[in-house]
Amino acid sequence: MFLYQTGKAQETRFGVKGGFNYSTIVGDLTTGLKFRFSGHGGIFVEIDFSEKFKLQPELLYSSQGFQFSTDLAAIQNGGAVGDDNDFRTNVQLNFITVPILGKFALNDKLDVEFGPQFGFLVNQVTKFKDLDQASDVNADRRSSISGDFQLDYGAAVGLGITLSDNLSVSPRFYVGLRNRLNALATAQNYNATIQLSLNYIFR
């Protein structure tokens, strides 16, 4: 309703976008976690309020998460570190995200973007790989649980770089502000994602 009413008074354009995610978890209890490479895609609306300011709500499917490796010798020897990691775990957090970004034009080619982002967890997919198995052996195990659309929220900041009348790229950084460890009163950690998007806008 907001977009419809605003669009009647302001110039409104629709677009599609997609690109890459580089995500992890930051904060407490994250030692050994590594970034996970994945992707995102969806639609957006760009609403002009003036030559210098635009509003850009988006609706995206975004795969985030993290990965880590485990040293079996360290577990068996009470913490003594072995030579190699034996297991790799990839945790894939699939979200529907809704960024609502203000875009401030620095010039004809460059915008600064920032604003809130809301995410709804669709599911969590965990992939477990035994690195000691031979390459021709299927040693992967996979499990999936529903995310029950659990809410995540945070702040996004980035740039919009115009390539042509229809194409642009937008590097962006998102950090969550909702603690993922609500059950642990003394610990806090948050989702964090670096995104690079290619955008096509219909004019």
PDB file of C-alpha atoms in Angstrom:
ATOM      1  CA  MET A   1       0.000   0.000   0.000  1.00  0.00           C
ATOM      2  CA  PHE A   2       2.846   2.348   0.869  1.00  0.00           C
ATOM      3  CA  LEU A   3       4.572   1.722  -2.468  1.00  0.00           C
ATOM      4  CA  TYR A   4       1.326   2.187  -4.401  1.00  0.00           C
ATOM      5  CA  GLN A   5       0.465   5.506  -2.755  1.00  0.00           C
ATOM      6  CA  THR A   6       4.036   6.789  -3.048  1.00  0.00           C
ATOM      7  CA  GLY A   7       4.336   5.659  -6.651  1.00  0.00           C
ATOM      8  CA  LYS A   8       1.410   7.812  -7.693  1.00  0.00           C
ATOM      9  CA  ALA A   9       3.272  10.948  -6.617  1.00  0.00           C
ATOM     10  CA  GLN A  10       6.882   9.917  -7.277  1.00  0.00           C
ATOM     11  CA  GLU A  11       8.686   8.226 -10.143  1.00  0.00           C
ATOM     12  CA  THR A  12       8.875   4.497  -9.419  1.00  0.00           C
ATOM     13  CA  ARG A  13      10.973   1.877 -11.211  1.00  0.00           C
ATOM     14  CA  PHE A  14      11.144  -1.883 -10.750  1.00  0.00           C
ATOM     15  CA  GLY A  15      14.179  -4.096 -11.067  1.00  0.00           C
ATOM     16  CA  VAL A  16      15.716  -7.511 -10.530  1.00  0.00           C
ATOM     17  CA  LYS A  17      19.017  -8.330  -8.878  1.00  0.00           C
ATOM     18  CA  GLY A  18      21.292 -11.214  -8.004  1.00  0.00           C
ATOM     19  CA  GLY A  19      24.803 -11.890  -6.866  1.00  0.00           C
ATOM     20  CA  PHE A  20      27.136 -13.354  -4.295  1.00  0.00           C
ATOM     21  CA  ASN A  21      27.177 -13.621  -0.496  1.00  0.00           C
ATOM     22  CA  TYR A  22      30.227 -14.045   1.736  1.00  0.00           C
ATOM     23  CA  SER A  23      28.817 -14.701   5.189  1.00  0.00           C
ATOM     24  CA  THR A  24      29.735 -15.796   8.711  1.00  0.00           C
ATOM     25  CA  ILE A  25      28.807 -15.330  12.381  1.00  0.00           C
ATOM     26  CA  VAL A  26      30.562 -12.699  14.526  1.00  0.00           C
ATOM     27  CA  GLY A  27      30.691 -12.277  18.297  1.00  0.00           C
ATOM     28  CA  ASP A  28      31.006 -14.759  21.172  1.00  0.00           C
ATOM     29  CA  LEU A  29      31.559 -18.506  20.671  1.00  0.00           C
ATOM     30  CA  THR A  30      32.677 -18.052  17.063  1.00  0.00           C
ATOM     31  CA  THR A  31      36.336 -19.140  17.319  1.00  0.00           C
ATOM     32  CA  GLY A  32      37.243 -21.219  14.277  1.00  0.00           C
ATOM     33  CA  LEU A  33      34.249 -20.183  12.181  1.00  0.00           C
ATOM     34  CA  LYS A  34      35.011 -19.332   8.563  1.00  0.00           C
ATOM     35  CA  PHE A  35      33.199 -17.393   5.862  1.00  0.00           C
ATOM     36  CA  ARG A  36      30.799 -19.252   3.591  1.00  0.00           C
ATOM     37  CA  PHE A  37      30.414 -18.419  -0.122  1.00  0.00           C
ATOM     38  CA  SER A  38      26.840 -18.464  -1.493  1.00  0.00           C
ATOM     39  CA  GLY A  39      24.342 -16.253  -3.332  1.00  0.00           C
ATOM     40  CA  HIS A  40      21.160 -14.186  -3.368  1.00  0.00           C
ATOM     41  CA  GLY A  41      18.518 -12.988  -5.812  1.00  0.00           C
ATOM     42  CA  GLY A  42      15.220 -11.122  -5.950  1.00  0.00           C
ATOM     43  CA  ILE A  43      13.381  -7.951  -6.890  1.00  0.00           C
ATOM     44  CA  PHE A  44      13.458  -4.305  -5.842  1.00  0.00           C
ATOM     45  CA  VAL A  45      11.633  -1.009  -6.271  1.00  0.00           C
ATOM     46  CA  GLU A  46      13.410   2.340  -6.644  1.00  0.00           C
ATOM     47  CA  ILE A  47      11.367   5.410  -5.680  1.00  0.00           C
ATOM     48  CA  ASP A  48      12.663   8.909  -6.470  1.00  0.00           C
ATOM     49  CA  PHE A  49      11.950  11.577  -3.867  1.00  0.00           C
ATOM     50  CA  SER A  50      14.438  14.081  -5.252  1.00  0.00           C
ATOM     51  CA  GLU A  51      17.566  14.202  -7.399  1.00  0.00           C
ATOM     52  CA  LYS A  52      19.633  13.347  -4.325  1.00  0.00           C
ATOM     53  CA  PHE A  53      17.471  10.850  -2.441  1.00  0.00           C
ATOM     54  CA  LYS A  54      15.770   7.584  -3.392  1.00  0.00           C
ATOM     55  CA  LEU A  55      14.138   4.825  -1.375  1.00  0.00           C
ATOM     56  CA  GLN A  56      14.832   1.213  -2.391  1.00  0.00           C
ATOM     57  CA  PRO A  57      12.844  -1.620  -0.734  1.00  0.00           C
ATOM     58  CA  GLU A  58      13.918  -5.117  -1.792  1.00  0.00           C
ATOM     59  CA  LEU A  59      12.623  -8.683  -1.477  1.00  0.00           C
ATOM     60  CA  LEU A  60      15.418 -11.272  -1.714  1.00  0.00           C
ATOM     61  CA  TYR A  61      16.126 -14.939  -1.211  1.00  0.00           C
ATOM     62  CA  SER A  62      19.510 -14.974   0.515  1.00  0.00           C
ATOM     63  CA  SER A  63      21.664 -17.966   1.438  1.00  0.00           C
ATOM     64  CA  GLN A  64      23.941 -17.148   4.375  1.00  0.00           C
ATOM     65  CA  GLY A  65      25.624 -19.109   7.175  1.00  0.00           C
ATOM     66  CA  PHE A  66      29.156 -20.228   8.001  1.00  0.00           C
ATOM     67  CA  GLN A  67      31.506 -23.197   7.944  1.00  0.00           C
ATOM     68  CA  PHE A  68      34.110 -24.716  10.251  1.00  0.00           C
ATOM     69  CA  SER A  69      36.559 -27.593  10.360  1.00  0.00           C
ATOM     70  CA  THR A  70      37.132 -30.003  13.240  1.00  0.00           C
ATOM     71  CA  ASP A  71      40.365 -31.724  14.249  1.00  0.00           C
ATOM     72  CA  LEU A  72      39.570 -35.276  15.415  1.00  0.00           C
ATOM     73  CA  ALA A  73      42.907 -35.570  17.230  1.00  0.00           C
ATOM     74  CA  ALA A  74      42.104 -32.501  19.317  1.00  0.00           C
ATOM     75  CA  ILE A  75      38.831 -34.078  20.426  1.00  0.00           C
ATOM     76  CA  GLN A  76      40.368 -37.458  21.247  1.00  0.00           C
ATOM     77  CA  ASN A  77      43.406 -35.986  23.041  1.00  0.00           C
ATOM     78  CA  GLY A  78      41.523 -33.506  25.181  1.00  0.00           C
ATOM     79  CA  GLY A  79      42.396 -30.437  23.139  1.00  0.00           C
ATOM     80  CA  ALA A  80      45.839 -31.318  21.811  1.00  0.00           C
ATOM     81  CA  VAL A  81      45.951 -30.070  18.236  1.00  0.00           C
ATOM     82  CA  GLY A  82      46.738 -32.616  15.511  1.00  0.00           C
ATOM     83  CA  ASP A  83      48.238 -32.095  12.105  1.00  0.00           C
ATOM     84  CA  ASP A  84      45.072 -32.041  10.024  1.00  0.00           C
ATOM     85  CA  ASN A  85      41.397 -31.247  10.175  1.00  0.00           C
ATOM     86  CA  ASP A  86      39.273 -34.344   9.709  1.00  0.00           C
ATOM     87  CA  PHE A  87      35.740 -32.980   9.343  1.00  0.00           C
ATOM     88  CA  ARG A  88      34.216 -29.951   7.622  1.00  0.00           C
ATOM     89  CA  THR A  89      30.760 -28.648   8.524  1.00  0.00           C
ATOM     90  CA  ASN A  90      28.877 -26.215   6.295  1.00  0.00           C
ATOM     91  CA  VAL A  91      25.864 -24.501   7.894  1.00  0.00           C
ATOM     92  CA  GLN A  92      23.546 -22.916   5.304  1.00  0.00           C
ATOM     93  CA  LEU A  93      20.979 -20.412   6.646  1.00  0.00           C
ATOM     94  CA  ASN A  94      18.374 -19.628   3.972  1.00  0.00           C
ATOM     95  CA  PHE A  95      16.549 -16.338   4.519  1.00  0.00           C
ATOM     96  CA  ILE A  96      13.865 -14.239   2.902  1.00  0.00           C
ATOM     97  CA  THR A  97      15.319 -10.750   3.457  1.00  0.00           C
ATOM     98  CA  VAL A  98      13.682  -7.334   3.186  1.00  0.00           C
ATOM     99  CA  PRO A  99      16.226  -4.479   3.043  1.00  0.00           C
ATOM    100  CA  ILE A 100      14.695  -0.975   3.078  1.00  0.00           C
ATOM    101  CA  LEU A 101      17.489   1.329   1.971  1.00  0.00           C
ATOM    102  CA  GLY A 102      17.858   5.042   1.537  1.00  0.00           C
ATOM    103  CA  LYS A 103      20.043   5.992  -1.437  1.00  0.00           C
ATOM    104  CA  PHE A 104      21.919   9.289  -1.337  1.00  0.00           C
ATOM    105  CA  ALA A 105      23.473  10.389  -4.633  1.00  0.00           C
ATOM    106  CA  LEU A 106      27.074  11.591  -4.489  1.00  0.00           C
ATOM    107  CA  ASN A 107      27.109  12.171  -8.244  1.00  0.00           C
ATOM    108  CA  ASP A 108      25.515  10.768 -11.417  1.00  0.00           C
ATOM    109  CA  LYS A 109      27.331   7.428 -11.041  1.00  0.00           C
ATOM    110  CA  LEU A 110      27.652   6.788  -7.309  1.00  0.00           C
ATOM    111  CA  ASP A 111      25.136   6.405  -4.460  1.00  0.00           C
ATOM    112  CA  VAL A 112      25.607   5.692  -0.768  1.00  0.00           C
ATOM    113  CA  GLU A 113      23.025   3.179   0.516  1.00  0.00           C
ATOM    114  CA  PHE A 114      22.065   2.410   4.096  1.00  0.00           C
ATOM    115  CA  GLY A 115      19.069   1.351   6.135  1.00  0.00           C
ATOM    116  CA  PRO A 116      17.458  -1.491   8.091  1.00  0.00           C
ATOM    117  CA  GLN A 117      17.187  -5.075   6.887  1.00  0.00           C
ATOM    118  CA  PHE A 118      14.775  -7.734   8.118  1.00  0.00           C
ATOM    119  CA  GLY A 119      15.266 -11.459   7.536  1.00  0.00           C
ATOM    120  CA  PHE A 120      13.004 -14.479   7.980  1.00  0.00           C
ATOM    121  CA  LEU A 121      14.762 -17.835   8.310  1.00  0.00           C
ATOM    122  CA  VAL A 122      13.259 -20.384   5.899  1.00  0.00           C
ATOM    123  CA  ASN A 123      15.433 -23.333   6.888  1.00  0.00           C
ATOM    124  CA  GLN A 124      18.861 -24.421   8.098  1.00  0.00           C
ATOM    125  CA  VAL A 125      20.765 -26.980   6.030  1.00  0.00           C
ATOM    126  CA  THR A 126      23.844 -28.589   7.624  1.00  0.00           C
ATOM    127  CA  LYS A 127      26.311 -30.478   5.434  1.00  0.00           C
ATOM    128  CA  PHE A 128      28.928 -32.638   7.132  1.00  0.00           C
ATOM    129  CA  LYS A 129      31.959 -33.997   5.228  1.00  0.00           C
ATOM    130  CA  ASP A 130      34.559 -36.525   6.405  1.00  0.00           C
ATOM    131  CA  LEU A 131      37.809 -35.266   4.843  1.00  0.00           C
ATOM    132  CA  ASP A 132      39.653 -38.532   5.546  1.00  0.00           C
ATOM    133  CA  GLN A 133      37.470 -40.533   3.163  1.00  0.00           C
ATOM    134  CA  ALA A 134      38.764 -41.275  -0.322  1.00  0.00           C
ATOM    135  CA  SER A 135      37.653 -38.805  -2.974  1.00  0.00           C
ATOM    136  CA  ASP A 136      35.590 -41.467  -4.760  1.00  0.00           C
ATOM    137  CA  VAL A 137      33.586 -42.290  -1.623  1.00  0.00           C
ATOM    138  CA  ASN A 138      30.389 -40.371  -0.881  1.00  0.00           C
ATOM    139  CA  ALA A 139      31.259 -39.193   2.634  1.00  0.00           C
ATOM    140  CA  ASP A 140      28.854 -36.252   2.793  1.00  0.00           C
ATOM    141  CA  ARG A 141      25.920 -36.165   5.195  1.00  0.00           C
ATOM    142  CA  ARG A 142      23.138 -33.609   5.073  1.00  0.00           C
ATOM    143  CA  SER A 143      20.324 -32.562   7.399  1.00  0.00           C
ATOM    144  CA  SER A 144      17.677 -29.859   7.131  1.00  0.00           C
ATOM    145  CA  ILE A 145      15.419 -28.262   9.734  1.00  0.00           C
ATOM    146  CA  SER A 146      12.734 -25.622   9.346  1.00  0.00           C
ATOM    147  CA  GLY A 147      13.606 -22.083  10.374  1.00  0.00           C
ATOM    148  CA  ASP A 148       9.956 -21.314  11.255  1.00  0.00           C
ATOM    149  CA  PHE A 149      10.549 -17.834   9.738  1.00  0.00           C
ATOM    150  CA  GLN A 150      12.557 -16.799  12.796  1.00  0.00           C
ATOM    151  CA  LEU A 151      13.226 -13.072  12.637  1.00  0.00           C
ATOM    152  CA  ASP A 152      16.662 -11.560  12.124  1.00  0.00           C
ATOM    153  CA  TYR A 153      17.202  -7.826  11.816  1.00  0.00           C
ATOM    154  CA  GLY A 154      20.129  -5.492  11.431  1.00  0.00           C
ATOM    155  CA  ALA A 155      21.704  -2.697   9.413  1.00  0.00           C
ATOM    156  CA  ALA A 156      22.992  -2.643   5.834  1.00  0.00           C
ATOM    157  CA  VAL A 157      25.369  -0.136   4.261  1.00  0.00           C
ATOM    158  CA  GLY A 158      26.875  -0.075   0.791  1.00  0.00           C
ATOM    159  CA  LEU A 159      27.350   1.672  -2.531  1.00  0.00           C
ATOM    160  CA  GLY A 160      25.395   1.809  -5.771  1.00  0.00           C
ATOM    161  CA  ILE A 161      27.616   2.149  -8.859  1.00  0.00           C
ATOM    162  CA  THR A 162      25.842   2.934 -12.144  1.00  0.00           C
ATOM    163  CA  LEU A 163      27.215   1.144 -15.215  1.00  0.00           C
ATOM    164  CA  SER A 164      24.529   2.142 -17.752  1.00  0.00           C
ATOM    165  CA  ASP A 165      20.911   3.321 -17.887  1.00  0.00           C
ATOM    166  CA  ASN A 166      19.734  -0.143 -16.827  1.00  0.00           C
ATOM    167  CA  LEU A 167      22.682  -1.806 -15.083  1.00  0.00           C
ATOM    168  CA  SER A 168      24.416  -1.147 -11.773  1.00  0.00           C
ATOM    169  CA  VAL A 169      26.478  -3.010  -9.190  1.00  0.00           C
ATOM    170  CA  SER A 170      26.124  -2.688  -5.434  1.00  0.00           C
ATOM    171  CA  PRO A 171      28.660  -3.922  -2.884  1.00  0.00           C
ATOM    172  CA  ARG A 172      27.054  -4.057   0.570  1.00  0.00           C
ATOM    173  CA  PHE A 173      27.792  -5.073   4.154  1.00  0.00           C
ATOM    174  CA  TYR A 174      25.116  -6.341   6.552  1.00  0.00           C
ATOM    175  CA  VAL A 175      25.473  -6.998  10.272  1.00  0.00           C
ATOM    176  CA  GLY A 176      22.659  -8.391  12.398  1.00  0.00           C
ATOM    177  CA  LEU A 177      21.551  -6.650  15.573  1.00  0.00           C
ATOM    178  CA  ARG A 178      19.507  -9.519  17.005  1.00  0.00           C
ATOM    179  CA  ASN A 179      21.434 -11.852  19.291  1.00  0.00           C
ATOM    180  CA  ARG A 180      21.377 -15.427  17.955  1.00  0.00           C
ATOM    181  CA  LEU A 181      22.087 -16.790  21.461  1.00  0.00           C
ATOM    182  CA  ASN A 182      19.075 -15.576  23.424  1.00  0.00           C
ATOM    183  CA  ALA A 183      19.192 -18.699  25.590  1.00  0.00           C
ATOM    184  CA  LEU A 184      22.693 -17.790  26.844  1.00  0.00           C
ATOM    185  CA  ALA A 185      22.498 -14.661  28.947  1.00  0.00           C
ATOM    186  CA  THR A 186      26.247 -13.930  28.844  1.00  0.00           C
ATOM    187  CA  ALA A 187      26.940 -14.649  25.148  1.00  0.00           C
ATOM    188  CA  GLN A 188      26.054 -12.751  22.000  1.00  0.00           C
ATOM    189  CA  ASN A 189      26.687 -13.363  18.315  1.00  0.00           C
ATOM    190  CA  TYR A 190      25.216 -12.056  15.091  1.00  0.00           C
ATOM    191  CA  ASN A 191      24.880 -12.774  11.382  1.00  0.00           C
ATOM    192  CA  ALA A 192      27.237 -10.860   9.090  1.00  0.00           C
ATOM    193  CA  THR A 193      27.265 -10.832   5.279  1.00  0.00           C
ATOM    194  CA  ILE A 194      29.236  -9.147   2.509  1.00  0.00           C
ATOM    195  CA  GLN A 195      27.179  -8.953  -0.699  1.00  0.00           C
ATOM    196  CA  LEU A 196      27.957  -8.061  -4.300  1.00  0.00           C
ATOM    197  CA  SER A 197      24.904  -7.605  -6.536  1.00  0.00           C
ATOM    198  CA  LEU A 198      24.300  -6.970 -10.224  1.00  0.00           C
ATOM    199  CA  ASN A 199      21.090  -4.959 -10.668  1.00  0.00           C
ATOM    200  CA  TYR A 200      18.883  -4.509 -13.742  1.00  0.00           C
ATOM    201  CA  ILE A 201      16.249  -1.767 -13.588  1.00  0.00           C
ATOM    202  CA  PHE A 202      13.318  -1.415 -16.003  1.00  0.00           C
ATOM    203  CA  ARG A 203      12.975   2.160 -17.225  1.00  0.00           C
TER     204      ARG A 203
END
